[in-house]
mmCIF file of N, CA and C and ligand atoms in Angstrom:
data_model
loop_
_atom_site.group_PDB
_atom_site.id
_atom_site.type_symbol
_atom_site.label_atom_id
_atom_site.label_comp_id
_atom_site.label_asym_id
_atom_site.label_seq_id
_atom_site.Cartn_x
_atom_site.Cartn_y
_atom_site.Cartn_z
ATOM 1 N N MET T 1 -5.885 17.574 -2.485
ATOM 2 C CA MET T 1 -5.355 16.209 -2.437
ATOM 3 C C MET T 1 -6.023 15.373 -3.533
ATOM 4 N N PRO T 2 -5.239 14.640 -4.341
ATOM 5 C CA PRO T 2 -5.831 13.835 -5.415
ATOM 6 C C PRO T 2 -6.718 12.706 -4.888
ATOM 7 N N GLU T 3 -7.605 12.233 -5.748
ATOM 8 C CA GLU T 3 -8.472 11.094 -5.398
ATOM 9 C C GLU T 3 -7.620 9.875 -5.062
ATOM 10 N N THR T 4 -8.080 9.091 -4.094
ATOM 11 C CA THR T 4 -7.421 7.821 -3.788
ATOM 12 C C THR T 4 -8.517 6.754 -3.732
ATOM 13 N N VAL T 5 -8.099 5.495 -3.638
ATOM 14 C CA VAL T 5 -9.108 4.439 -3.492
ATOM 15 C C VAL T 5 -9.915 4.663 -2.210
ATOM 16 N N PHE T 6 -9.301 5.242 -1.190
ATOM 17 C CA PHE T 6 -10.035 5.416 0.070
ATOM 18 C C PHE T 6 -11.072 6.534 -0.043
ATOM 19 N N SER T 7 -10.754 7.611 -0.770
ATOM 20 C CA SER T 7 -11.788 8.638 -0.955
ATOM 21 C C SER T 7 -12.941 8.067 -1.781
ATOM 22 N N LYS T 8 -12.640 7.141 -2.687
ATOM 23 C CA LYS T 8 -13.718 6.490 -3.463
ATOM 24 C C LYS T 8 -14.538 5.549 -2.585
ATOM 25 N N ILE T 9 -13.896 4.905 -1.611
ATOM 26 C CA ILE T 9 -14.647 4.056 -0.668
ATOM 27 C C ILE T 9 -15.574 4.932 0.176
ATOM 28 N N ILE T 10 -15.081 6.078 0.632
ATOM 29 C CA ILE T 10 -15.925 6.998 1.428
ATOM 30 C C ILE T 10 -17.175 7.376 0.629
ATOM 31 N N LYS T 11 -16.988 7.641 -0.671
ATOM 32 C CA LYS T 11 -18.124 8.078 -1.525
ATOM 33 C C LYS T 11 -18.913 6.901 -2.093
ATOM 34 N N ARG T 12 -18.549 5.674 -1.689
ATOM 35 C CA ARG T 12 -19.210 4.454 -2.157
ATOM 36 C C ARG T 12 -19.081 4.283 -3.666
ATOM 37 N N GLU T 13 -17.996 4.808 -4.229
ATOM 38 C CA GLU T 13 -17.750 4.625 -5.665
ATOM 39 C C GLU T 13 -17.078 3.282 -5.945
ATOM 40 N N ILE T 14 -16.382 2.750 -4.930
ATOM 41 C CA ILE T 14 -15.894 1.372 -5.031
ATOM 42 C C ILE T 14 -16.295 0.645 -3.747
ATOM 43 N N PRO T 15 -16.515 -0.663 -3.839
ATOM 44 C CA PRO T 15 -17.014 -1.399 -2.675
ATOM 45 C C PRO T 15 -15.925 -1.660 -1.641
ATOM 46 N N ALA T 16 -16.365 -1.817 -0.402
ATOM 47 C CA ALA T 16 -15.462 -2.219 0.690
ATOM 48 C C ALA T 16 -16.326 -2.841 1.769
ATOM 49 N N ALA T 17 -15.699 -3.676 2.584
ATOM 50 C CA ALA T 17 -16.400 -4.275 3.729
ATOM 51 C C ALA T 17 -16.314 -3.280 4.897
ATOM 52 N N ILE T 18 -17.283 -2.380 4.933
ATOM 53 C CA ILE T 18 -17.297 -1.317 5.954
ATOM 54 C C ILE T 18 -17.860 -1.892 7.249
ATOM 55 N N ILE T 19 -17.125 -1.694 8.341
ATOM 56 C CA ILE T 19 -17.556 -2.257 9.626
ATOM 57 C C ILE T 19 -17.860 -1.179 10.654
ATOM 58 N N TYR T 20 -17.602 0.083 10.322
ATOM 59 C CA TYR T 20 -17.938 1.187 11.238
ATOM 60 C C TYR T 20 -17.978 2.472 10.414
ATOM 61 N N GLU T 21 -18.927 3.345 10.770
ATOM 62 C CA GLU T 21 -18.963 4.671 10.147
ATOM 63 C C GLU T 21 -19.593 5.655 11.105
ATOM 64 N N ASP T 22 -19.030 6.853 11.145
ATOM 65 C CA ASP T 22 -19.697 7.975 11.818
ATOM 66 C C ASP T 22 -19.420 9.231 10.989
ATOM 67 N N ASP T 23 -19.720 10.389 11.547
ATOM 68 C CA ASP T 23 -19.586 11.627 10.765
ATOM 69 C C ASP T 23 -18.138 11.911 10.354
ATOM 70 N N LEU T 24 -17.197 11.414 11.141
ATOM 71 C CA LEU T 24 -15.794 11.787 10.951
ATOM 72 C C LEU T 24 -14.913 10.679 10.401
ATOM 73 N N ALA T 25 -15.352 9.446 10.540
ATOM 74 C CA ALA T 25 -14.442 8.321 10.293
ATOM 75 C C ALA T 25 -15.156 7.130 9.672
ATOM 76 N N LEU T 26 -14.325 6.264 9.092
ATOM 77 C CA LEU T 26 -14.827 5.027 8.479
ATOM 78 C C LEU T 26 -13.820 3.925 8.825
ATOM 79 N N ALA T 27 -14.314 2.714 9.058
ATOM 80 C CA ALA T 27 -13.426 1.560 9.229
ATOM 81 C C ALA T 27 -13.902 0.471 8.283
ATOM 82 N N PHE T 28 -12.954 -0.167 7.603
ATOM 83 C CA PHE T 28 -13.290 -1.234 6.656
ATOM 84 C C PHE T 28 -12.158 -2.244 6.624
ATOM 85 N N ARG T 29 -12.482 -3.458 6.191
ATOM 86 C CA ARG T 29 -11.493 -4.536 6.178
ATOM 87 C C ARG T 29 -10.471 -4.302 5.068
ATOM 88 N N ASP T 30 -9.202 -4.568 5.413
ATOM 89 C CA ASP T 30 -8.143 -4.458 4.411
ATOM 90 C C ASP T 30 -8.346 -5.549 3.359
ATOM 91 N N VAL T 31 -8.203 -5.191 2.098
ATOM 92 C CA VAL T 31 -8.435 -6.132 0.996
ATOM 93 C C VAL T 31 -7.344 -7.218 0.955
ATOM 94 N N ASN T 32 -6.205 -6.950 1.574
ATOM 95 C CA ASN T 32 -5.079 -7.903 1.576
ATOM 96 C C ASN T 32 -4.625 -8.115 3.021
ATOM 97 N N PRO T 33 -5.448 -8.825 3.821
ATOM 98 C CA PRO T 33 -5.213 -8.859 5.272
ATOM 99 C C PRO T 33 -3.902 -9.533 5.656
ATOM 100 N N GLN T 34 -3.242 -8.957 6.631
ATOM 101 C CA GLN T 34 -1.967 -9.475 7.138
ATOM 102 C C GLN T 34 -2.139 -10.174 8.485
ATOM 103 N N ALA T 35 -3.366 -10.331 8.909
ATOM 104 C CA ALA T 35 -3.698 -11.011 10.164
ATOM 105 C C ALA T 35 -5.158 -11.439 10.046
ATOM 106 N N PRO T 36 -5.603 -12.375 10.908
ATOM 107 C CA PRO T 36 -7.008 -12.812 10.822
ATOM 108 C C PRO T 36 -7.993 -11.637 10.891
ATOM 109 N N VAL T 37 -7.665 -10.634 11.697
ATOM 110 C CA VAL T 37 -8.439 -9.391 11.688
ATOM 111 C C VAL T 37 -7.494 -8.267 11.266
ATOM 112 N N HIS T 38 -7.833 -7.603 10.194
ATOM 113 C CA HIS T 38 -7.024 -6.480 9.699
ATOM 114 C C HIS T 38 -7.980 -5.481 9.071
ATOM 115 N N PHE T 39 -8.186 -4.377 9.782
ATOM 116 C CA PHE T 39 -9.042 -3.332 9.221
ATOM 117 C C PHE T 39 -8.321 -1.993 9.272
ATOM 118 N N LEU T 40 -8.858 -1.055 8.526
ATOM 119 C CA LEU T 40 -8.268 0.275 8.406
ATOM 120 C C LEU T 40 -9.249 1.295 8.947
ATOM 121 N N VAL T 41 -8.742 2.246 9.707
ATOM 122 C CA VAL T 41 -9.551 3.359 10.203
ATOM 123 C C VAL T 41 -9.069 4.614 9.492
ATOM 124 N N ILE T 42 -9.989 5.306 8.858
ATOM 125 C CA ILE T 42 -9.603 6.503 8.090
ATOM 126 C C ILE T 42 -10.497 7.680 8.477
ATOM 127 N N PRO T 43 -9.946 8.886 8.378
ATOM 128 C CA PRO T 43 -10.795 10.063 8.543
ATOM 129 C C PRO T 43 -11.524 10.343 7.227
ATOM 130 N N LYS T 44 -12.709 10.915 7.317
ATOM 131 C CA LYS T 44 -13.364 11.348 6.077
ATOM 132 C C LYS T 44 -12.665 12.587 5.516
ATOM 133 N N LYS T 45 -12.063 13.367 6.422
ATOM 134 C CA LYS T 45 -11.284 14.529 5.973
ATOM 135 C C LYS T 45 -10.088 14.024 5.166
ATOM 136 N N PRO T 46 -9.821 14.623 4.012
ATOM 137 C CA PRO T 46 -8.754 14.116 3.146
ATOM 138 C C PRO T 46 -7.359 14.549 3.594
ATOM 139 N N LEU T 47 -6.849 13.927 4.653
ATOM 140 C CA LEU T 47 -5.458 14.137 5.071
ATOM 141 C C LEU T 47 -4.596 13.095 4.364
ATOM 142 N N ILE T 48 -3.420 13.486 3.943
ATOM 143 C CA ILE T 48 -2.532 12.564 3.207
ATOM 144 C C ILE T 48 -1.961 11.505 4.146
ATOM 145 N N ASN T 49 -1.490 11.954 5.285
ATOM 146 C CA ASN T 49 -0.908 11.050 6.288
ATOM 147 C C ASN T 49 -0.764 11.834 7.588
ATOM 148 N N LEU T 50 -0.125 11.248 8.575
ATOM 149 C CA LEU T 50 -0.011 11.926 9.869
ATOM 150 C C LEU T 50 0.748 13.240 9.727
ATOM 151 N N ALA T 51 1.779 13.254 8.883
ATOM 152 C CA ALA T 51 2.585 14.467 8.716
ATOM 153 C C ALA T 51 1.786 15.610 8.098
ATOM 154 N N ASP T 52 0.656 15.292 7.483
ATOM 155 C CA ASP T 52 -0.206 16.312 6.872
ATOM 156 C C ASP T 52 -1.168 16.910 7.897
ATOM 157 N N ALA T 53 -1.250 16.301 9.076
ATOM 158 C CA ALA T 53 -2.199 16.773 10.092
ATOM 159 C C ALA T 53 -1.660 18.031 10.774
ATOM 160 N N GLN T 54 -2.586 18.874 11.213
ATOM 161 C CA GLN T 54 -2.245 20.145 11.859
ATOM 162 C C GLN T 54 -2.819 20.152 13.274
ATOM 163 N N ASP T 55 -2.495 21.200 14.022
ATOM 164 C CA ASP T 55 -3.033 21.321 15.382
ATOM 165 C C ASP T 55 -4.560 21.223 15.390
ATOM 166 N N GLU T 56 -5.190 21.775 14.368
ATOM 167 C CA GLU T 56 -6.665 21.770 14.313
ATOM 168 C C GLU T 56 -7.224 20.341 14.181
ATOM 169 N N ASP T 57 -6.368 19.379 13.858
ATOM 170 C CA ASP T 57 -6.813 17.993 13.693
ATOM 171 C C ASP T 57 -6.657 17.168 14.969
ATOM 172 N N GLN T 58 -6.301 17.818 16.057
ATOM 173 C CA GLN T 58 -6.029 17.079 17.302
ATOM 174 C C GLN T 58 -7.209 16.205 17.716
ATOM 175 N N ALA T 59 -8.387 16.773 17.725
ATOM 176 C CA ALA T 59 -9.559 16.000 18.170
ATOM 177 C C ALA T 59 -9.858 14.869 17.188
ATOM 178 N N LEU T 60 -9.682 15.144 15.908
ATOM 179 C CA LEU T 60 -9.933 14.114 14.886
ATOM 180 C C LEU T 60 -8.966 12.939 15.070
ATOM 181 N N LEU T 61 -7.697 13.227 15.310
ATOM 182 C CA LEU T 61 -6.711 12.146 15.488
ATOM 183 C C LEU T 61 -7.052 11.309 16.718
ATOM 184 N N GLY T 62 -7.460 11.970 17.789
ATOM 185 C CA GLY T 62 -7.887 11.229 18.983
ATOM 186 C C GLY T 62 -9.108 10.376 18.686
ATOM 187 N N HIS T 63 -10.006 10.927 17.914
ATOM 188 C CA HIS T 63 -11.219 10.191 17.547
ATOM 189 C C HIS T 63 -10.862 8.911 16.782
ATOM 190 N N LEU T 64 -9.904 8.996 15.869
ATOM 191 C CA LEU T 64 -9.517 7.814 15.086
ATOM 192 C C LEU T 64 -9.002 6.706 15.996
ATOM 193 N N LEU T 65 -8.239 7.071 17.024
ATOM 194 C CA LEU T 65 -7.740 6.060 17.970
ATOM 195 C C LEU T 65 -8.892 5.423 18.740
ATOM 196 N N LEU T 66 -9.847 6.232 19.146
ATOM 197 C CA LEU T 66 -10.987 5.682 19.883
ATOM 198 C C LEU T 66 -11.852 4.789 18.985
ATOM 199 N N VAL T 67 -11.969 5.157 17.705
ATOM 200 C CA VAL T 67 -12.698 4.297 16.763
ATOM 201 C C VAL T 67 -11.957 2.967 16.611
ATOM 202 N N ALA T 68 -10.627 3.021 16.493
ATOM 203 C CA ALA T 68 -9.838 1.785 16.390
ATOM 204 C C ALA T 68 -10.122 0.897 17.594
ATOM 205 N N ASN T 69 -10.131 1.493 18.762
ATOM 206 C CA ASN T 69 -10.377 0.749 20.000
ATOM 207 C C ASN T 69 -11.786 0.138 20.013
ATOM 208 N N LYS T 70 -12.753 0.942 19.633
ATOM 209 C CA LYS T 70 -14.150 0.493 19.637
ATOM 210 C C LYS T 70 -14.364 -0.659 18.653
ATOM 211 N N VAL T 71 -13.812 -0.528 17.460
ATOM 212 C CA VAL T 71 -14.029 -1.561 16.443
ATOM 213 C C VAL T 71 -13.235 -2.824 16.799
ATOM 214 N N ALA T 72 -12.056 -2.645 17.396
ATOM 215 C CA ALA T 72 -11.286 -3.817 17.853
ATOM 216 C C ALA T 72 -12.110 -4.603 18.879
ATOM 217 N N ALA T 73 -12.772 -3.911 19.776
ATOM 218 C CA ALA T 73 -13.627 -4.592 20.761
ATOM 219 C C ALA T 73 -14.798 -5.273 20.062
ATOM 220 N N GLN T 74 -15.378 -4.580 19.107
ATOM 221 C CA GLN T 74 -16.492 -5.132 18.302
ATOM 222 C C GLN T 74 -16.058 -6.419 17.597
ATOM 223 N N GLU T 75 -14.799 -6.466 17.194
ATOM 224 C CA GLU T 75 -14.249 -7.634 16.490
ATOM 225 C C GLU T 75 -13.786 -8.722 17.451
ATOM 226 N N GLY T 76 -13.903 -8.464 18.751
ATOM 227 C CA GLY T 76 -13.537 -9.460 19.759
ATOM 228 C C GLY T 76 -12.047 -9.551 20.043
ATOM 229 N N LEU T 77 -11.295 -8.515 19.674
ATOM 230 C CA LEU T 77 -9.845 -8.550 19.870
ATOM 231 C C LEU T 77 -9.483 -8.142 21.292
ATOM 232 N N LYS T 78 -8.611 -8.958 21.912
ATOM 233 C CA LYS T 78 -8.092 -8.571 23.228
ATOM 234 C C LYS T 78 -6.797 -7.791 23.037
ATOM 235 N N GLY T 79 -5.924 -8.354 22.207
ATOM 236 C CA GLY T 79 -4.684 -7.650 21.865
ATOM 237 C C GLY T 79 -4.731 -7.255 20.404
ATOM 238 N N PHE T 80 -4.209 -6.105 20.105
ATOM 239 C CA PHE T 80 -4.188 -5.667 18.707
ATOM 240 C C PHE T 80 -3.074 -4.646 18.532
ATOM 241 N N ARG T 81 -2.686 -4.453 17.289
ATOM 242 C CA ARG T 81 -1.601 -3.517 16.957
ATOM 243 C C ARG T 81 -2.104 -2.452 16.000
ATOM 244 N N LEU T 82 -1.694 -1.223 16.254
ATOM 245 C CA LEU T 82 -1.981 -0.114 15.340
ATOM 246 C C LEU T 82 -0.698 0.248 14.598
ATOM 247 N N VAL T 83 -0.847 0.478 13.298
ATOM 248 C CA VAL T 83 0.287 0.894 12.459
ATOM 249 C C VAL T 83 -0.199 2.002 11.549
ATOM 250 N N THR T 84 0.602 3.055 11.417
ATOM 251 C CA THR T 84 0.313 4.006 10.350
ATOM 252 C C THR T 84 1.616 4.276 9.605
ATOM 253 N N ASN T 85 1.615 3.987 8.324
ATOM 254 C CA ASN T 85 2.792 4.189 7.486
ATOM 255 C C ASN T 85 2.746 5.613 6.959
ATOM 256 N N ASN T 86 3.777 6.371 7.312
ATOM 257 C CA ASN T 86 3.799 7.797 6.975
ATOM 258 C C ASN T 86 4.819 8.049 5.871
ATOM 259 N N GLY T 87 4.327 8.126 4.631
ATOM 260 C CA GLY T 87 5.223 8.394 3.506
ATOM 261 C C GLY T 87 5.665 7.123 2.806
ATOM 262 N N ALA T 88 6.022 7.271 1.525
ATOM 263 C CA ALA T 88 6.406 6.126 0.693
ATOM 264 C C ALA T 88 7.590 5.369 1.299
ATOM 265 N N GLU T 89 8.511 6.107 1.883
ATOM 266 C CA GLU T 89 9.709 5.467 2.460
ATOM 267 C C GLU T 89 9.337 4.525 3.595
ATOM 268 N N ALA T 90 8.228 4.814 4.252
ATOM 269 C CA ALA T 90 7.765 3.979 5.370
ATOM 270 C C ALA T 90 6.797 2.894 4.903
ATOM 271 N N GLY T 91 6.563 2.832 3.588
ATOM 272 C CA GLY T 91 5.693 1.781 3.066
ATOM 273 C C GLY T 91 4.280 2.243 2.765
ATOM 274 N N GLN T 92 4.023 3.551 2.866
ATOM 275 C CA GLN T 92 2.669 4.036 2.551
ATOM 276 C C GLN T 92 2.422 3.911 1.049
ATOM 277 N N THR T 93 1.306 3.292 0.697
ATOM 278 C CA THR T 93 0.961 3.120 -0.717
ATOM 279 C C THR T 93 -0.336 3.834 -1.088
ATOM 280 N N VAL T 94 -1.182 4.099 -0.096
ATOM 281 C CA VAL T 94 -2.420 4.844 -0.342
ATOM 282 C C VAL T 94 -2.303 6.157 0.431
ATOM 283 N N PHE T 95 -2.376 7.266 -0.297
ATOM 284 C CA PHE T 95 -2.050 8.554 0.300
ATOM 285 C C PHE T 95 -3.293 9.278 0.817
ATOM 286 N N HIS T 96 -3.976 8.556 1.693
ATOM 287 C CA HIS T 96 -5.083 9.074 2.510
ATOM 288 C C HIS T 96 -4.812 8.463 3.886
ATOM 289 N N LEU T 97 -4.664 9.299 4.898
ATOM 290 C CA LEU T 97 -4.308 8.815 6.243
ATOM 291 C C LEU T 97 -5.132 7.594 6.638
ATOM 292 N N HIS T 98 -4.445 6.566 7.127
ATOM 293 C CA HIS T 98 -5.149 5.375 7.611
ATOM 294 C C HIS T 98 -4.353 4.730 8.729
ATOM 295 N N ILE T 99 -5.091 4.165 9.661
ATOM 296 C CA ILE T 99 -4.488 3.393 10.749
ATOM 297 C C ILE T 99 -4.844 1.935 10.504
ATOM 298 N N HIS T 100 -3.803 1.097 10.352
ATOM 299 C CA HIS T 100 -4.028 -0.343 10.269
ATOM 300 C C HIS T 100 -4.302 -0.855 11.684
ATOM 301 N N VAL T 101 -5.288 -1.723 11.824
ATOM 302 C CA VAL T 101 -5.530 -2.408 13.102
ATOM 303 C C VAL T 101 -5.437 -3.907 12.810
ATOM 304 N N LEU T 102 -4.480 -4.554 13.487
ATOM 305 C CA LEU T 102 -4.194 -5.973 13.237
ATOM 306 C C LEU T 102 -4.350 -6.767 14.518
ATOM 307 N N GLY T 103 -4.951 -7.953 14.383
ATOM 308 C CA GLY T 103 -5.093 -8.810 15.557
ATOM 309 C C GLY T 103 -5.616 -10.173 15.155
ATOM 310 N N GLY T 104 -5.859 -10.997 16.170
ATOM 311 C CA GLY T 104 -6.382 -12.337 15.923
ATOM 312 C C GLY T 104 -5.307 -13.391 15.816
ATOM 313 N N ARG T 105 -4.052 -12.999 15.996
ATOM 314 C CA ARG T 105 -2.936 -13.950 16.056
ATOM 315 C C ARG T 105 -1.841 -13.298 16.884
ATOM 316 N N SER T 106 -0.829 -14.105 17.256
ATOM 317 C CA SER T 106 0.321 -13.542 17.966
ATOM 318 C C SER T 106 1.086 -12.634 17.022
ATOM 319 N N LEU T 107 1.457 -11.483 17.509
ATOM 320 C CA LEU T 107 2.184 -10.509 16.688
ATOM 321 C C LEU T 107 3.574 -10.336 17.285
ATOM 322 N N ASN T 108 4.580 -10.614 16.483
ATOM 323 C CA ASN T 108 5.955 -10.485 16.973
ATOM 324 C C ASN T 108 6.353 -9.022 17.101
ATOM 325 N N TRP T 109 7.258 -8.779 18.041
ATOM 326 C CA TRP T 109 7.848 -7.446 18.151
ATOM 327 C C TRP T 109 9.314 -7.594 18.459
ATOM 328 N N PRO T 110 10.220 -6.925 17.758
ATOM 329 C CA PRO T 110 9.929 -6.011 16.644
ATOM 330 C C PRO T 110 9.468 -6.769 15.401
ATOM 331 N N PRO T 111 8.700 -6.085 14.554
ATOM 332 C CA PRO T 111 8.200 -6.742 13.334
ATOM 333 C C PRO T 111 9.364 -7.019 12.395
ATOM 334 N N GLY T 112 9.211 -7.978 11.520
ATOM 335 C CA GLY T 112 10.264 -8.338 10.572
ATOM 336 C C GLY T 112 10.408 -7.317 9.469
HETATM 337 P P1 5GP C 201 -0.300 1.366 3.254
HETATM 338 O O1 5GP C 201 0.705 0.508 2.528
HETATM 339 O O2 5GP C 201 -0.585 2.639 2.490
HETATM 340 O O3 5GP C 201 0.032 1.616 4.703
HETATM 341 O O4 5GP C 201 -1.625 0.520 3.336
HETATM 342 C C1 5GP C 201 -2.593 0.521 2.351
HETATM 343 C C2 5GP C 201 -3.494 -0.653 2.629
HETATM 344 O O5 5GP C 201 -4.660 -0.486 1.877
HETATM 345 C C3 5GP C 201 -2.883 -1.995 2.222
HETATM 346 O O6 5GP C 201 -2.837 -2.857 3.346
HETATM 347 C C4 5GP C 201 -3.824 -2.509 1.139
HETATM 348 O O7 5GP C 201 -4.022 -3.895 1.189
HETATM 349 C C5 5GP C 201 -5.084 -1.723 1.401
HETATM 350 N N1 5GP C 201 -5.872 -1.446 0.212
HETATM 351 C C6 5GP C 201 -5.400 -0.953 -0.971
HETATM 352 N N2 5GP C 201 -6.411 -0.793 -1.843
HETATM 353 C C7 5GP C 201 -7.542 -1.206 -1.191
HETATM 354 C C8 5GP C 201 -8.910 -1.269 -1.590
HETATM 355 O O8 5GP C 201 -9.303 -0.934 -2.704
HETATM 356 N N3 5GP C 201 -9.788 -1.749 -0.648
HETATM 357 C C9 5GP C 201 -9.390 -2.114 0.610
HETATM 358 N N4 5GP C 201 -10.350 -2.554 1.440
HETATM 359 N N5 5GP C 201 -8.105 -2.050 1.002
HETATM 360 C C10 5GP C 201 -7.195 -1.605 0.114
#
């Protein structure tokens, strides 16, 4: 998988506001926030997106959801939304799997 800005953030080659890290995952604030709280949860493993994940990634994918939950609580969010854009057609622009976590304001559904 080619280098992305997120693999460079993992290696600390470019700066980011990192708010959580463990052996498997990293969470950092989105540089262009779409809500008062908007952070991204990524695996350190270089998966392109959800469609790139395999059965062997089951525990890792579950871990990412639990990290999202933990960091949302750390950020004081009661309600929050998770989004993962899978593929360019769905709006994915960085090709390293990431879960957007948005909160801190009312979120309409369905989104515009
Ligand atoms: P996507 O469109 O792929 O679902 O989301 C990519 C997200 O990454 C966007 O919300 C964008 O603002 C964010 N992003 C892109 N480059 C950087 C960066 O260098 N640093 C941070 N913190 N976020 C980035």
